[in-house]
Amino acid sequence: MGSTDAKLILYTNHRCPWAHRAHIILEELKVPFEEVIIDLDTPRTPEYLKINPRGLVPALSYNGEIIIESGIVANFLADAYPSHLLPPSNSVEGALRRARVALFVDAFISKFNGQLFALYTAEGETARAEIADKAVAALVKEVEPLLADASPYFGGSDKLTQAEVLTGSFVIRLKSLSKTDLYPSNLWPSIVEKAPNFTKWADVVAVHPSVTSIFKEQEIIDGTRARIAKLKAQKQQ
């Protein structure tokens, strides 16, 4: 179990959805930590590369030991500070619950959310609509059935779970960007029509205080717009 006097330092950037995962779980667990913001728009400093040679965020220092990669950080914290988020794996039911969470997160990230990145460089509304249709079809096939018992959170839980910790940052971005021209106008209406389980679940996740704690919608929209412009400029070179 995590020590109440353990020193945690989170190296992060509030615009990064992967780093956002660490903020969600730390907020939900109410674990105190020190925050160091890493500028993602400039080359990483030699000092930070000593902490994380990959140069990515988040990185977590736990009493001086460095833990990197968002999923590993989140799962370490869930194990170090036992809570409602995830049961221990030393029972069959606990191990099964963890397996269900892992499958759900994989389905959401790899089968659905990963496809949305293609929207950033797609040219023309027809191409963008086709990408959205393909992503929604994957969502309906892979993710929607896994939320059949959400009540309102994953697996019938009435509290946030590790499934939401690992997907919430992407869910809130999906909902925010769908309100702009950055995502095709057919994306969210199609999700609402074809994936009612997901829609109900996403609506709850996107407003949970642990998910919204560091989220500044306009900054994310502006940052995404700038990123898309940069990617398209690079593509034309």
PDB file of C-alpha atoms in Angstrom:
ATOM      1  CA  MET A   1       0.000   0.000   0.000  1.00  0.00           C
ATOM      2  CA  GLY A   2       1.254   3.471  -0.847  1.00  0.00           C
ATOM      3  CA  SER A   3       2.683   5.412   2.040  1.00  0.00           C
ATOM      4  CA  THR A   4       0.809   8.517   3.093  1.00  0.00           C
ATOM      5  CA  ASP A   5       4.132  10.316   3.396  1.00  0.00           C
ATOM      6  CA  ALA A   6       5.531   9.120   0.060  1.00  0.00           C
ATOM      7  CA  LYS A   7       6.864  11.904  -2.138  1.00  0.00           C
ATOM      8  CA  LEU A   8       5.281  11.969  -5.584  1.00  0.00           C
ATOM      9  CA  ILE A   9       6.426  14.253  -8.394  1.00  0.00           C
ATOM     10  CA  LEU A  10       4.408  14.197 -11.613  1.00  0.00           C
ATOM     11  CA  TYR A  11       6.117  15.436 -14.766  1.00  0.00           C
ATOM     12  CA  THR A  12       3.249  16.385 -17.038  1.00  0.00           C
ATOM     13  CA  ASN A  13       1.605  18.697 -19.539  1.00  0.00           C
ATOM     14  CA  HIS A  14      -2.094  19.521 -19.238  1.00  0.00           C
ATOM     15  CA  ARG A  15      -2.649  19.420 -22.998  1.00  0.00           C
ATOM     16  CA  CYS A  16      -1.537  15.799 -23.317  1.00  0.00           C
ATOM     17  CA  PRO A  17      -4.345  13.215 -23.059  1.00  0.00           C
ATOM     18  CA  TRP A  18      -1.887  10.526 -21.952  1.00  0.00           C
ATOM     19  CA  ALA A  19      -0.580  12.661 -19.085  1.00  0.00           C
ATOM     20  CA  HIS A  20      -4.196  13.529 -18.268  1.00  0.00           C
ATOM     21  CA  ARG A  21      -4.649   9.885 -17.223  1.00  0.00           C
ATOM     22  CA  ALA A  22      -2.272  10.409 -14.298  1.00  0.00           C
ATOM     23  CA  HIS A  23      -4.167  13.507 -13.194  1.00  0.00           C
ATOM     24  CA  ILE A  24      -7.477  11.637 -13.245  1.00  0.00           C
ATOM     25  CA  ILE A  25      -6.280   8.875 -10.947  1.00  0.00           C
ATOM     26  CA  LEU A  26      -4.373  11.188  -8.608  1.00  0.00           C
ATOM     27  CA  GLU A  27      -7.452  13.394  -8.290  1.00  0.00           C
ATOM     28  CA  GLU A  28      -9.725  10.412  -7.700  1.00  0.00           C
ATOM     29  CA  LEU A  29      -7.397   8.940  -5.067  1.00  0.00           C
ATOM     30  CA  LYS A  30      -6.772  12.350  -3.459  1.00  0.00           C
ATOM     31  CA  VAL A  31      -3.063  11.598  -3.305  1.00  0.00           C
ATOM     32  CA  PRO A  32      -0.925  14.713  -2.829  1.00  0.00           C
ATOM     33  CA  PHE A  33       1.818  15.290  -5.385  1.00  0.00           C
ATOM     34  CA  GLU A  34       4.162  17.910  -6.748  1.00  0.00           C
ATOM     35  CA  GLU A  35       3.660  18.925 -10.367  1.00  0.00           C
ATOM     36  CA  VAL A  36       6.341  19.826 -12.903  1.00  0.00           C
ATOM     37  CA  ILE A  37       5.089  21.064 -16.284  1.00  0.00           C
ATOM     38  CA  ILE A  38       7.097  19.879 -19.300  1.00  0.00           C
ATOM     39  CA  ASP A  39       6.993  22.091 -22.397  1.00  0.00           C
ATOM     40  CA  LEU A  40       6.038  19.839 -25.311  1.00  0.00           C
ATOM     41  CA  ASP A  41       6.565  22.565 -27.923  1.00  0.00           C
ATOM     42  CA  THR A  42      10.332  22.687 -27.461  1.00  0.00           C
ATOM     43  CA  PRO A  43      13.080  20.046 -27.406  1.00  0.00           C
ATOM     44  CA  ARG A  44      13.267  18.280 -24.062  1.00  0.00           C
ATOM     45  CA  THR A  45      15.921  19.539 -21.712  1.00  0.00           C
ATOM     46  CA  PRO A  46      18.882  17.319 -20.803  1.00  0.00           C
ATOM     47  CA  GLU A  47      17.566  17.379 -17.238  1.00  0.00           C
ATOM     48  CA  TYR A  48      14.222  15.884 -18.241  1.00  0.00           C
ATOM     49  CA  LEU A  49      15.806  13.331 -20.562  1.00  0.00           C
ATOM     50  CA  LYS A  50      17.720  12.022 -17.557  1.00  0.00           C
ATOM     51  CA  ILE A  51      14.369  11.494 -15.844  1.00  0.00           C
ATOM     52  CA  ASN A  52      12.672  10.003 -18.897  1.00  0.00           C
ATOM     53  CA  PRO A  53      14.985   9.222 -21.828  1.00  0.00           C
ATOM     54  CA  ARG A  54      11.933   8.825 -24.055  1.00  0.00           C
ATOM     55  CA  GLY A  55      11.104  12.479 -23.490  1.00  0.00           C
ATOM     56  CA  LEU A  56       7.396  11.773 -23.055  1.00  0.00           C
ATOM     57  CA  VAL A  57       4.869  12.665 -20.384  1.00  0.00           C
ATOM     58  CA  PRO A  58       3.773  11.597 -17.909  1.00  0.00           C
ATOM     59  CA  ALA A  59       6.638  10.460 -15.741  1.00  0.00           C
ATOM     60  CA  LEU A  60       6.130   9.849 -12.050  1.00  0.00           C
ATOM     61  CA  SER A  61       8.785   9.999  -9.367  1.00  0.00           C
ATOM     62  CA  TYR A  62       7.728   7.870  -6.381  1.00  0.00           C
ATOM     63  CA  ASN A  63      10.188   8.402  -3.541  1.00  0.00           C
ATOM     64  CA  GLY A  64      12.843   8.936  -6.202  1.00  0.00           C
ATOM     65  CA  GLU A  65      12.025   5.927  -8.393  1.00  0.00           C
ATOM     66  CA  ILE A  66      10.891   6.921 -11.882  1.00  0.00           C
ATOM     67  CA  ILE A  67       7.839   5.295 -13.487  1.00  0.00           C
ATOM     68  CA  ILE A  68       7.013   6.140 -17.098  1.00  0.00           C
ATOM     69  CA  GLU A  69       4.203   5.495 -19.618  1.00  0.00           C
ATOM     70  CA  SER A  70       0.689   6.570 -18.694  1.00  0.00           C
ATOM     71  CA  GLY A  71      -0.904   3.139 -18.389  1.00  0.00           C
ATOM     72  CA  ILE A  72       1.937   1.871 -16.218  1.00  0.00           C
ATOM     73  CA  VAL A  73       1.794   4.979 -14.039  1.00  0.00           C
ATOM     74  CA  ALA A  74      -1.985   4.669 -13.587  1.00  0.00           C
ATOM     75  CA  ASN A  75      -1.886   0.965 -12.803  1.00  0.00           C
ATOM     76  CA  PHE A  76       0.997   1.452 -10.353  1.00  0.00           C
ATOM     77  CA  LEU A  77      -1.029   4.073  -8.501  1.00  0.00           C
ATOM     78  CA  ALA A  78      -4.106   1.842  -8.467  1.00  0.00           C
ATOM     79  CA  ASP A  79      -2.023  -0.921  -6.892  1.00  0.00           C
ATOM     80  CA  ALA A  80      -0.095   1.340  -4.526  1.00  0.00           C
ATOM     81  CA  TYR A  81      -3.268   3.014  -3.231  1.00  0.00           C
ATOM     82  CA  PRO A  82      -6.028   0.342  -3.176  1.00  0.00           C
ATOM     83  CA  SER A  83      -9.475   1.806  -3.784  1.00  0.00           C
ATOM     84  CA  HIS A  84     -12.749   1.384  -5.632  1.00  0.00           C
ATOM     85  CA  LEU A  85     -10.902   1.887  -8.939  1.00  0.00           C
ATOM     86  CA  LEU A  86      -9.523  -1.619  -9.276  1.00  0.00           C
ATOM     87  CA  PRO A  87      -9.735  -4.765  -7.129  1.00  0.00           C
ATOM     88  CA  PRO A  88      -6.606  -6.655  -6.040  1.00  0.00           C
ATOM     89  CA  SER A  89      -5.518  -9.386  -8.416  1.00  0.00           C
ATOM     90  CA  ASN A  90      -4.986 -11.973  -5.668  1.00  0.00           C
ATOM     91  CA  SER A  91      -8.472 -13.412  -6.194  1.00  0.00           C
ATOM     92  CA  VAL A  92     -10.062 -14.897  -9.284  1.00  0.00           C
ATOM     93  CA  GLU A  93     -12.768 -12.226  -9.353  1.00  0.00           C
ATOM     94  CA  GLY A  94     -10.180  -9.472  -9.013  1.00  0.00           C
ATOM     95  CA  ALA A  95      -8.089 -10.928 -11.809  1.00  0.00           C
ATOM     96  CA  LEU A  96     -11.150 -11.259 -14.037  1.00  0.00           C
ATOM     97  CA  ARG A  97     -12.182  -7.667 -13.332  1.00  0.00           C
ATOM     98  CA  ARG A  98      -8.734  -6.455 -14.332  1.00  0.00           C
ATOM     99  CA  ALA A  99      -8.902  -8.525 -17.518  1.00  0.00           C
ATOM    100  CA  ARG A 100     -12.271  -6.968 -18.413  1.00  0.00           C
ATOM    101  CA  VAL A 101     -10.910  -3.464 -17.820  1.00  0.00           C
ATOM    102  CA  ALA A 102      -7.835  -4.205 -19.946  1.00  0.00           C
ATOM    103  CA  LEU A 103      -9.962  -5.510 -22.812  1.00  0.00           C
ATOM    104  CA  PHE A 104     -12.253  -2.483 -22.684  1.00  0.00           C
ATOM    105  CA  VAL A 105      -9.369  -0.006 -22.688  1.00  0.00           C
ATOM    106  CA  ASP A 106      -7.697  -1.826 -25.581  1.00  0.00           C
ATOM    107  CA  ALA A 107     -10.940  -1.857 -27.575  1.00  0.00           C
ATOM    108  CA  PHE A 108     -11.554   1.841 -26.991  1.00  0.00           C
ATOM    109  CA  ILE A 109      -8.001   3.017 -27.704  1.00  0.00           C
ATOM    110  CA  SER A 110      -6.890   0.702 -30.502  1.00  0.00           C
ATOM    111  CA  LYS A 111     -10.139  -0.039 -32.326  1.00  0.00           C
ATOM    112  CA  PHE A 112     -11.942   3.314 -32.049  1.00  0.00           C
ATOM    113  CA  ASN A 113      -9.991   6.284 -30.744  1.00  0.00           C
ATOM    114  CA  GLY A 114      -6.850   5.515 -32.723  1.00  0.00           C
ATOM    115  CA  GLN A 115      -8.779   5.860 -35.968  1.00  0.00           C
ATOM    116  CA  LEU A 116      -9.743   9.447 -35.153  1.00  0.00           C
ATOM    117  CA  PHE A 117      -6.166  10.656 -35.547  1.00  0.00           C
ATOM    118  CA  ALA A 118      -6.527  10.105 -39.309  1.00  0.00           C
ATOM    119  CA  LEU A 119      -8.995  13.002 -39.289  1.00  0.00           C
ATOM    120  CA  TYR A 120      -6.137  15.403 -38.603  1.00  0.00           C
ATOM    121  CA  THR A 121      -4.594  14.995 -42.048  1.00  0.00           C
ATOM    122  CA  ALA A 122      -7.613  13.929 -44.119  1.00  0.00           C
ATOM    123  CA  GLU A 123      -8.481  16.198 -47.035  1.00  0.00           C
ATOM    124  CA  GLY A 124     -12.098  16.981 -47.859  1.00  0.00           C
ATOM    125  CA  GLU A 125     -15.348  16.325 -46.050  1.00  0.00           C
ATOM    126  CA  THR A 126     -16.015  13.078 -47.912  1.00  0.00           C
ATOM    127  CA  ALA A 127     -12.761  11.547 -46.694  1.00  0.00           C
ATOM    128  CA  ARG A 128     -13.360  12.838 -43.176  1.00  0.00           C
ATOM    129  CA  ALA A 129     -16.900  11.442 -43.103  1.00  0.00           C
ATOM    130  CA  GLU A 130     -15.625   8.043 -44.259  1.00  0.00           C
ATOM    131  CA  ILE A 131     -13.052   7.970 -41.451  1.00  0.00           C
ATOM    132  CA  ALA A 132     -15.759   8.888 -38.944  1.00  0.00           C
ATOM    133  CA  ASP A 133     -18.086   6.175 -40.261  1.00  0.00           C
ATOM    134  CA  LYS A 134     -15.332   3.567 -39.995  1.00  0.00           C
ATOM    135  CA  ALA A 135     -14.490   4.638 -36.443  1.00  0.00           C
ATOM    136  CA  VAL A 136     -18.138   4.523 -35.358  1.00  0.00           C
ATOM    137  CA  ALA A 137     -18.544   1.056 -36.886  1.00  0.00           C
ATOM    138  CA  ALA A 138     -15.581  -0.131 -34.800  1.00  0.00           C
ATOM    139  CA  LEU A 139     -17.036   1.532 -31.716  1.00  0.00           C
ATOM    140  CA  VAL A 140     -20.366  -0.237 -32.211  1.00  0.00           C
ATOM    141  CA  LYS A 141     -18.692  -3.599 -32.772  1.00  0.00           C
ATOM    142  CA  GLU A 142     -15.906  -3.514 -30.188  1.00  0.00           C
ATOM    143  CA  VAL A 143     -16.842  -1.064 -27.416  1.00  0.00           C
ATOM    144  CA  GLU A 144     -20.619  -0.784 -27.245  1.00  0.00           C
ATOM    145  CA  PRO A 145     -21.223  -4.393 -26.063  1.00  0.00           C
ATOM    146  CA  LEU A 146     -18.711  -3.966 -23.233  1.00  0.00           C
ATOM    147  CA  LEU A 147     -20.804  -1.133 -21.770  1.00  0.00           C
ATOM    148  CA  ALA A 148     -24.081  -3.039 -21.652  1.00  0.00           C
ATOM    149  CA  ASP A 149     -23.953  -3.203 -17.846  1.00  0.00           C
ATOM    150  CA  ALA A 150     -22.525   0.283 -17.188  1.00  0.00           C
ATOM    151  CA  SER A 151     -24.421   1.798 -14.260  1.00  0.00           C
ATOM    152  CA  PRO A 152     -23.326   4.456 -14.885  1.00  0.00           C
ATOM    153  CA  TYR A 153     -19.620   3.501 -14.915  1.00  0.00           C
ATOM    154  CA  PHE A 154     -17.881   0.467 -16.326  1.00  0.00           C
ATOM    155  CA  GLY A 155     -18.948  -2.953 -15.098  1.00  0.00           C
ATOM    156  CA  GLY A 156     -22.008  -1.736 -13.236  1.00  0.00           C
ATOM    157  CA  SER A 157     -20.013   0.447 -10.851  1.00  0.00           C
ATOM    158  CA  ASP A 158     -21.570   3.510  -9.255  1.00  0.00           C
ATOM    159  CA  LYS A 159     -18.095   5.029  -8.918  1.00  0.00           C
ATOM    160  CA  LEU A 160     -15.296   5.783 -11.336  1.00  0.00           C
ATOM    161  CA  THR A 161     -13.163   2.749 -12.231  1.00  0.00           C
ATOM    162  CA  GLN A 162      -9.764   2.179 -13.797  1.00  0.00           C
ATOM    163  CA  ALA A 163     -11.557   1.838 -17.126  1.00  0.00           C
ATOM    164  CA  GLU A 164     -12.540   5.505 -16.927  1.00  0.00           C
ATOM    165  CA  VAL A 165      -9.119   6.537 -15.610  1.00  0.00           C
ATOM    166  CA  LEU A 166      -7.522   5.137 -18.758  1.00  0.00           C
ATOM    167  CA  THR A 167     -10.103   6.422 -21.255  1.00  0.00           C
ATOM    168  CA  GLY A 168     -11.641   9.523 -19.680  1.00  0.00           C
ATOM    169  CA  SER A 169      -9.120  11.985 -21.137  1.00  0.00           C
ATOM    170  CA  PHE A 170      -9.984  10.796 -24.626  1.00  0.00           C
ATOM    171  CA  VAL A 171     -13.730  10.742 -23.975  1.00  0.00           C
ATOM    172  CA  ILE A 172     -13.797  14.375 -22.856  1.00  0.00           C
ATOM    173  CA  ARG A 173     -11.742  15.386 -25.903  1.00  0.00           C
ATOM    174  CA  LEU A 174     -14.074  13.453 -28.186  1.00  0.00           C
ATOM    175  CA  LYS A 175     -17.064  15.332 -26.841  1.00  0.00           C
ATOM    176  CA  SER A 176     -15.343  18.728 -26.935  1.00  0.00           C
ATOM    177  CA  LEU A 177     -13.841  18.409 -30.417  1.00  0.00           C
ATOM    178  CA  SER A 178     -17.119  17.052 -31.791  1.00  0.00           C
ATOM    179  CA  LYS A 179     -18.647  20.455 -31.058  1.00  0.00           C
ATOM    180  CA  THR A 180     -16.203  22.096 -33.472  1.00  0.00           C
ATOM    181  CA  ASP A 181     -15.319  21.780 -37.145  1.00  0.00           C
ATOM    182  CA  LEU A 182     -12.227  19.795 -36.180  1.00  0.00           C
ATOM    183  CA  TYR A 183     -14.308  16.617 -36.253  1.00  0.00           C
ATOM    184  CA  PRO A 184     -16.874  15.784 -38.960  1.00  0.00           C
ATOM    185  CA  SER A 185     -20.397  16.947 -38.201  1.00  0.00           C
ATOM    186  CA  ASN A 186     -21.668  13.362 -38.568  1.00  0.00           C
ATOM    187  CA  LEU A 187     -19.396  11.856 -35.907  1.00  0.00           C
ATOM    188  CA  TRP A 188     -21.168  12.509 -32.607  1.00  0.00           C
ATOM    189  CA  PRO A 189     -24.754  12.259 -33.994  1.00  0.00           C
ATOM    190  CA  SER A 190     -23.825   8.885 -35.476  1.00  0.00           C
ATOM    191  CA  ILE A 191     -22.454   7.725 -32.120  1.00  0.00           C
ATOM    192  CA  VAL A 192     -25.639   8.851 -30.354  1.00  0.00           C
ATOM    193  CA  GLU A 193     -27.776   6.991 -32.898  1.00  0.00           C
ATOM    194  CA  LYS A 194     -25.802   3.752 -33.071  1.00  0.00           C
ATOM    195  CA  ALA A 195     -24.115   3.401 -29.665  1.00  0.00           C
ATOM    196  CA  PRO A 196     -26.586   4.280 -26.869  1.00  0.00           C
ATOM    197  CA  ASN A 197     -24.585   2.452 -24.181  1.00  0.00           C
ATOM    198  CA  PHE A 198     -21.450   4.366 -25.071  1.00  0.00           C
ATOM    199  CA  THR A 199     -23.308   7.686 -25.328  1.00  0.00           C
ATOM    200  CA  LYS A 200     -24.840   7.355 -21.862  1.00  0.00           C
ATOM    201  CA  TRP A 201     -21.520   6.292 -20.367  1.00  0.00           C
ATOM    202  CA  ALA A 202     -19.497   9.024 -22.138  1.00  0.00           C
ATOM    203  CA  ASP A 203     -21.932  11.738 -21.018  1.00  0.00           C
ATOM    204  CA  VAL A 204     -21.302  10.785 -17.384  1.00  0.00           C
ATOM    205  CA  VAL A 205     -17.547  10.306 -17.722  1.00  0.00           C
ATOM    206  CA  ALA A 206     -17.001  13.646 -19.458  1.00  0.00           C
ATOM    207  CA  VAL A 207     -18.413  15.631 -16.524  1.00  0.00           C
ATOM    208  CA  HIS A 208     -16.836  13.678 -13.662  1.00  0.00           C
ATOM    209  CA  PRO A 209     -14.776  16.033 -11.451  1.00  0.00           C
ATOM    210  CA  SER A 210     -11.693  13.820 -11.607  1.00  0.00           C
ATOM    211  CA  VAL A 211     -11.815  13.938 -15.408  1.00  0.00           C
ATOM    212  CA  THR A 212     -12.505  17.668 -15.682  1.00  0.00           C
ATOM    213  CA  SER A 213     -10.054  18.761 -12.964  1.00  0.00           C
ATOM    214  CA  ILE A 214      -7.281  20.012 -15.301  1.00  0.00           C
ATOM    215  CA  PHE A 215      -9.274  20.165 -18.530  1.00  0.00           C
ATOM    216  CA  LYS A 216      -9.551  23.560 -20.201  1.00  0.00           C
ATOM    217  CA  GLU A 217     -11.718  23.042 -23.239  1.00  0.00           C
ATOM    218  CA  GLN A 218     -10.783  26.096 -25.282  1.00  0.00           C
ATOM    219  CA  GLU A 219      -7.072  25.486 -24.753  1.00  0.00           C
ATOM    220  CA  ILE A 220      -7.480  21.912 -25.976  1.00  0.00           C
ATOM    221  CA  ILE A 221      -9.474  23.044 -29.023  1.00  0.00           C
ATOM    222  CA  ASP A 222      -6.944  25.745 -29.898  1.00  0.00           C
ATOM    223  CA  GLY A 223      -4.036  23.369 -29.339  1.00  0.00           C
ATOM    224  CA  THR A 224      -5.603  20.678 -31.500  1.00  0.00           C
ATOM    225  CA  ARG A 225      -6.276  23.195 -34.259  1.00  0.00           C
ATOM    226  CA  ALA A 226      -2.628  24.300 -34.171  1.00  0.00           C
ATOM    227  CA  ARG A 227      -1.454  20.677 -34.224  1.00  0.00           C
ATOM    228  CA  ILE A 228      -3.594  19.882 -37.255  1.00  0.00           C
ATOM    229  CA  ALA A 229      -2.272  22.930 -39.100  1.00  0.00           C
ATOM    230  CA  LYS A 230       1.293  21.841 -38.350  1.00  0.00           C
ATOM    231  CA  LEU A 231       0.657  18.268 -39.515  1.00  0.00           C
ATOM    232  CA  LYS A 232      -0.921  19.447 -42.769  1.00  0.00           C
ATOM    233  CA  ALA A 233       1.976  21.829 -43.402  1.00  0.00           C
ATOM    234  CA  GLN A 234       4.453  18.990 -42.892  1.00  0.00           C
ATOM    235  CA  LYS A 235       2.450  16.774 -45.236  1.00  0.00           C
ATOM    236  CA  GLN A 236       2.677  19.348 -48.014  1.00  0.00           C
ATOM    237  CA  GLN A 237       6.439  19.693 -47.754  1.00  0.00           C
TER     238      GLN A 237
END
